Amino acid sequence: LGDVYKRQVPLSKCLDLTGKAPIGTRWVDINKGDNLHPEFRSRIVAQEINVNKREDLFAATPPLEAVKLLFSLAVTAGIGHEQGNKRGGKKLYFIDVRRTYYHAAARRQVFLHLPEGDREDGMCAELYKALQGTRDAAQNWEHAYCEFLESVGFMSGTATPCVFHNSEMDIYVVVHGDDFTVLASEGQLDWSVKRKRCF
């Protein structure tokens, strides 16, 4: 957990800055395998309860039409492929980012009660990475991937901020949470994946 929260801080810091007790946490265990071949994965989640509507914590999601547009472009002559050139067209690539929120910095002060075994009396934890279960985790992730994509030459769309285009490399990207749908030629995919410049 050391990569998620800063060193433990006095409980009084949380009370002074927020006027509230730290947010609760719990461990969530998921069996990604089956009963014969169990593969348990555990993650800690915050328990920040949604007690009031806050527009400032909004995170955008693309309309279904955004992904449909990439599918349409992929099969459109002159855009996704050239007549008589079956191997030279664009391809769709699907990326699922693992441990999504841990890639994003916390952008507000959030204090947590730590679970048993990692807790000290009179202390709590201050986040420096986004954590699932906090109300702004999705917004923090959106800020992180937008900042990164724009730093490598992508521009976000005007109709939805979840659609990106790199005009120099002619790569299209639609982002839905931790899922990236990419439309590019095979060489352009090599540029983005092998060099790890994009994802």
mmCIF file of C-alpha atoms in Angstrom:
data_model
loop_
_atom_site.group_PDB
_atom_site.id
_atom_site.type_symbol
_atom_site.label_atom_id
_atom_site.label_comp_id
_atom_site.label_asym_id
_atom_site.label_seq_id
_atom_site.Cartn_x
_atom_site.Cartn_y
_atom_site.Cartn_z
ATOM 1 C CA LEU A 1 0.000 0.000 0.000
ATOM 2 C CA GLY A 2 3.005 2.277 0.220
ATOM 3 C CA ASP A 3 2.506 3.246 -3.436
ATOM 4 C CA VAL A 4 -1.049 4.481 -2.742
ATOM 5 C CA TYR A 5 -0.822 6.622 0.361
ATOM 6 C CA LYS A 6 1.751 8.854 1.979
ATOM 7 C CA ARG A 7 3.273 7.940 5.283
ATOM 8 C CA GLN A 8 0.776 7.930 8.105
ATOM 9 C CA VAL A 9 -0.145 11.351 9.447
ATOM 10 C CA PRO A 10 -1.711 12.388 12.757
ATOM 11 C CA LEU A 11 -5.481 12.029 12.947
ATOM 12 C CA SER A 12 -5.598 15.650 14.109
ATOM 13 C CA LYS A 13 -4.386 16.783 10.646
ATOM 14 C CA CYS A 14 -7.430 15.182 9.046
ATOM 15 C CA LEU A 15 -9.823 16.703 11.581
ATOM 16 C CA ASP A 16 -8.270 20.166 11.288
ATOM 17 C CA LEU A 17 -8.329 20.248 7.459
ATOM 18 C CA THR A 18 -11.627 18.474 6.722
ATOM 19 C CA GLY A 19 -13.632 18.711 9.934
ATOM 20 C CA LYS A 20 -14.486 15.034 9.478
ATOM 21 C CA ALA A 21 -13.157 11.644 10.478
ATOM 22 C CA PRO A 22 -11.044 9.760 7.906
ATOM 23 C CA ILE A 23 -12.832 7.720 5.247
ATOM 24 C CA GLY A 24 -13.215 4.026 6.013
ATOM 25 C CA THR A 25 -11.503 1.300 4.001
ATOM 26 C CA ARG A 26 -11.923 -2.419 3.477
ATOM 27 C CA TRP A 27 -10.292 -5.247 1.574
ATOM 28 C CA VAL A 28 -12.119 -6.752 -1.398
ATOM 29 C CA ASP A 29 -11.094 -10.277 -2.424
ATOM 30 C CA ILE A 30 -12.001 -11.621 -5.875
ATOM 31 C CA ASN A 31 -11.389 -15.099 -7.247
ATOM 32 C CA LYS A 32 -10.357 -14.615 -10.889
ATOM 33 C CA GLY A 33 -10.066 -18.392 -11.300
ATOM 34 C CA ASP A 34 -12.505 -21.128 -10.313
ATOM 35 C CA ASN A 35 -12.969 -23.575 -7.442
ATOM 36 C CA LEU A 36 -10.391 -26.010 -8.853
ATOM 37 C CA HIS A 37 -7.843 -23.376 -9.829
ATOM 38 C CA PRO A 38 -8.378 -20.388 -7.542
ATOM 39 C CA GLU A 39 -6.606 -17.150 -8.346
ATOM 40 C CA PHE A 40 -7.386 -14.636 -5.639
ATOM 41 C CA ARG A 41 -6.690 -10.954 -6.038
ATOM 42 C CA SER A 42 -7.116 -8.488 -3.230
ATOM 43 C CA ARG A 43 -7.449 -4.739 -3.338
ATOM 44 C CA ILE A 44 -8.162 -2.075 -0.773
ATOM 45 C CA VAL A 45 -11.083 0.256 -1.464
ATOM 46 C CA ALA A 46 -12.243 3.431 0.212
ATOM 47 C CA GLN A 47 -15.785 3.771 1.488
ATOM 48 C CA GLU A 48 -16.547 7.389 0.673
ATOM 49 C CA ILE A 49 -20.328 7.585 0.741
ATOM 50 C CA ASN A 50 -22.159 9.733 -1.799
ATOM 51 C CA VAL A 51 -24.276 11.883 0.513
ATOM 52 C CA ASN A 52 -24.601 14.956 -1.706
ATOM 53 C CA LYS A 53 -24.459 15.689 -5.416
ATOM 54 C CA ARG A 54 -21.185 17.291 -6.513
ATOM 55 C CA GLU A 55 -20.812 18.356 -10.137
ATOM 56 C CA ASP A 56 -17.126 19.169 -9.564
ATOM 57 C CA LEU A 57 -16.322 15.444 -9.237
ATOM 58 C CA PHE A 58 -17.781 14.561 -12.658
ATOM 59 C CA ALA A 59 -15.835 12.281 -15.036
ATOM 60 C CA ALA A 60 -16.811 12.044 -18.698
ATOM 61 C CA THR A 61 -17.727 8.839 -20.553
ATOM 62 C CA PRO A 62 -17.987 8.613 -24.342
ATOM 63 C CA PRO A 63 -21.265 7.941 -26.149
ATOM 64 C CA LEU A 64 -21.643 4.530 -27.791
ATOM 65 C CA GLU A 65 -21.470 6.304 -31.157
ATOM 66 C CA ALA A 66 -17.804 7.185 -30.500
ATOM 67 C CA VAL A 67 -16.725 3.523 -30.640
ATOM 68 C CA LYS A 68 -19.117 2.863 -33.521
ATOM 69 C CA LEU A 69 -17.365 5.668 -35.395
ATOM 70 C CA LEU A 70 -14.007 3.873 -35.107
ATOM 71 C CA PHE A 71 -15.588 0.651 -36.401
ATOM 72 C CA SER A 72 -17.073 2.587 -39.313
ATOM 73 C CA LEU A 73 -13.779 4.306 -40.151
ATOM 74 C CA ALA A 74 -11.977 0.941 -40.062
ATOM 75 C CA VAL A 75 -14.120 -0.419 -42.908
ATOM 76 C CA THR A 76 -14.467 2.776 -44.945
ATOM 77 C CA ALA A 77 -12.576 2.751 -48.240
ATOM 78 C CA GLY A 78 -9.973 5.484 -48.425
ATOM 79 C CA ILE A 79 -9.824 5.835 -44.631
ATOM 80 C CA GLY A 80 -9.573 2.419 -42.998
ATOM 81 C CA HIS A 81 -8.331 0.566 -46.081
ATOM 82 C CA GLU A 82 -7.442 0.963 -49.739
ATOM 83 C CA GLN A 83 -9.058 -1.006 -52.504
ATOM 84 C CA GLY A 84 -6.955 -4.079 -53.338
ATOM 85 C CA ASN A 85 -4.673 -3.661 -50.295
ATOM 86 C CA LYS A 86 -6.024 -6.080 -47.702
ATOM 87 C CA ARG A 87 -2.977 -5.994 -45.446
ATOM 88 C CA GLY A 88 -2.272 -2.276 -45.540
ATOM 89 C CA GLY A 89 -5.396 -0.985 -43.825
ATOM 90 C CA LYS A 90 -5.995 0.250 -40.312
ATOM 91 C CA LYS A 91 -6.601 -2.083 -37.405
ATOM 92 C CA LEU A 92 -8.562 -1.859 -34.195
ATOM 93 C CA TYR A 93 -6.659 -2.469 -30.989
ATOM 94 C CA PHE A 94 -8.247 -2.893 -27.556
ATOM 95 C CA ILE A 95 -6.328 -2.035 -24.387
ATOM 96 C CA ASP A 96 -7.464 -2.674 -20.822
ATOM 97 C CA VAL A 97 -5.362 -0.714 -18.318
ATOM 98 C CA ARG A 98 -4.625 -2.645 -15.128
ATOM 99 C CA ARG A 99 -4.853 -1.038 -11.697
ATOM 100 C CA THR A 100 -6.212 2.057 -13.384
ATOM 101 C CA TYR A 101 -6.686 4.470 -10.507
ATOM 102 C CA TYR A 102 -3.238 3.819 -9.057
ATOM 103 C CA HIS A 103 -1.779 5.550 -12.136
ATOM 104 C CA ALA A 104 -3.498 8.821 -11.228
ATOM 105 C CA ALA A 105 -2.408 11.310 -8.606
ATOM 106 C CA ALA A 106 -4.892 12.353 -5.919
ATOM 107 C CA ARG A 107 -5.944 15.923 -6.646
ATOM 108 C CA ARG A 108 -7.595 16.734 -3.326
ATOM 109 C CA GLN A 109 -6.678 15.914 0.235
ATOM 110 C CA VAL A 110 -8.191 12.570 1.214
ATOM 111 C CA PHE A 111 -7.558 10.877 4.542
ATOM 112 C CA LEU A 112 -8.232 7.192 5.233
ATOM 113 C CA HIS A 113 -8.694 4.915 8.194
ATOM 114 C CA LEU A 114 -6.250 2.108 7.537
ATOM 115 C CA PRO A 115 -7.305 -1.536 7.825
ATOM 116 C CA GLU A 116 -6.201 -3.764 10.701
ATOM 117 C CA GLY A 117 -2.542 -4.660 10.550
ATOM 118 C CA ASP A 118 -1.515 -1.371 8.972
ATOM 119 C CA ARG A 119 -3.009 1.009 11.502
ATOM 120 C CA GLU A 120 -1.392 2.941 14.337
ATOM 121 C CA ASP A 121 -3.286 4.594 17.185
ATOM 122 C CA GLY A 122 -3.967 8.274 16.572
ATOM 123 C CA MET A 123 -2.814 8.057 12.953
ATOM 124 C CA CYS A 124 -4.453 7.920 9.532
ATOM 125 C CA ALA A 125 -3.250 7.855 5.927
ATOM 126 C CA GLU A 126 -3.204 10.653 3.349
ATOM 127 C CA LEU A 127 -3.648 9.581 -0.261
ATOM 128 C CA TYR A 128 -1.276 10.640 -2.992
ATOM 129 C CA LYS A 129 -2.697 8.241 -5.605
ATOM 130 C CA ALA A 130 -6.349 7.853 -6.556
ATOM 131 C CA LEU A 131 -8.104 4.969 -4.852
ATOM 132 C CA GLN A 132 -11.201 3.044 -5.881
ATOM 133 C CA GLY A 133 -14.117 4.029 -3.690
ATOM 134 C CA THR A 134 -13.239 7.715 -3.463
ATOM 135 C CA ARG A 135 -15.709 9.940 -5.260
ATOM 136 C CA ASP A 136 -13.161 11.641 -7.504
ATOM 137 C CA ALA A 137 -11.136 8.544 -8.467
ATOM 138 C CA ALA A 138 -12.582 8.419 -12.008
ATOM 139 C CA GLN A 139 -12.014 12.151 -12.474
ATOM 140 C CA ASN A 140 -8.393 11.815 -11.339
ATOM 141 C CA TRP A 141 -7.854 9.008 -13.864
ATOM 142 C CA GLU A 142 -9.450 11.104 -16.623
ATOM 143 C CA HIS A 143 -7.112 13.975 -15.803
ATOM 144 C CA ALA A 144 -4.095 11.632 -15.862
ATOM 145 C CA TYR A 145 -4.804 9.982 -19.237
ATOM 146 C CA CYS A 146 -5.808 13.296 -20.874
ATOM 147 C CA GLU A 147 -2.590 14.924 -19.702
ATOM 148 C CA PHE A 148 -0.523 11.982 -20.975
ATOM 149 C CA LEU A 149 -2.208 11.648 -24.370
ATOM 150 C CA GLU A 150 -1.957 15.380 -25.005
ATOM 151 C CA SER A 151 1.750 15.279 -24.074
ATOM 152 C CA VAL A 152 2.424 12.807 -26.919
ATOM 153 C CA GLY A 153 0.546 14.725 -29.599
ATOM 154 C CA PHE A 154 -3.127 13.818 -29.204
ATOM 155 C CA MET A 155 -5.971 16.335 -29.200
ATOM 156 C CA SER A 156 -9.270 15.636 -27.477
ATOM 157 C CA GLY A 157 -12.573 16.044 -29.275
ATOM 158 C CA THR A 158 -14.926 18.983 -28.911
ATOM 159 C CA ALA A 159 -18.125 16.897 -28.762
ATOM 160 C CA THR A 160 -16.691 14.524 -26.150
ATOM 161 C CA PRO A 161 -13.365 14.782 -24.299
ATOM 162 C CA CYS A 162 -13.012 10.971 -24.400
ATOM 163 C CA VAL A 163 -12.136 10.867 -28.130
ATOM 164 C CA PHE A 164 -8.562 11.666 -29.194
ATOM 165 C CA HIS A 165 -6.737 12.029 -32.503
ATOM 166 C CA ASN A 166 -3.037 12.307 -33.264
ATOM 167 C CA SER A 167 -2.950 14.044 -36.645
ATOM 168 C CA GLU A 168 0.775 13.428 -37.206
ATOM 169 C CA MET A 169 0.481 9.653 -36.723
ATOM 170 C CA ASP A 170 -3.217 9.464 -37.746
ATOM 171 C CA ILE A 171 -4.196 7.459 -34.652
ATOM 172 C CA TYR A 172 -7.687 7.613 -33.174
ATOM 173 C CA VAL A 173 -8.420 6.690 -29.543
ATOM 174 C CA VAL A 174 -11.690 6.382 -27.623
ATOM 175 C CA VAL A 175 -11.378 6.030 -23.840
ATOM 176 C CA HIS A 176 -14.109 4.536 -21.665
ATOM 177 C CA GLY A 177 -12.877 4.212 -18.092
ATOM 178 C CA ASP A 178 -9.906 1.843 -18.240
ATOM 179 C CA ASP A 179 -10.702 0.624 -21.782
ATOM 180 C CA PHE A 180 -8.907 2.180 -24.757
ATOM 181 C CA THR A 181 -10.121 1.485 -28.313
ATOM 182 C CA VAL A 182 -7.454 2.450 -30.858
ATOM 183 C CA LEU A 183 -7.679 2.747 -34.641
ATOM 184 C CA ALA A 184 -4.330 2.875 -36.427
ATOM 185 C CA SER A 185 -2.214 1.145 -39.040
ATOM 186 C CA GLU A 186 -0.043 -1.741 -37.906
ATOM 187 C CA GLY A 187 3.099 0.385 -38.023
ATOM 188 C CA GLN A 188 1.478 3.097 -35.964
ATOM 189 C CA LEU A 189 0.384 0.522 -33.397
ATOM 190 C CA ASP A 190 3.985 -0.658 -33.186
ATOM 191 C CA TRP A 191 5.036 2.940 -32.545
ATOM 192 C CA SER A 192 2.568 3.332 -29.718
ATOM 193 C CA VAL A 193 2.853 -0.082 -28.079
ATOM 194 C CA LYS A 194 6.470 -1.224 -28.554
ATOM 195 C CA ARG A 195 7.956 2.144 -27.684
ATOM 196 C CA LYS A 196 5.370 2.588 -24.931
ATOM 197 C CA ARG A 197 5.013 6.207 -25.961
ATOM 198 C CA CYS A 198 1.245 6.172 -25.841
ATOM 199 C CA PHE A 199 -0.100 3.464 -23.552
#
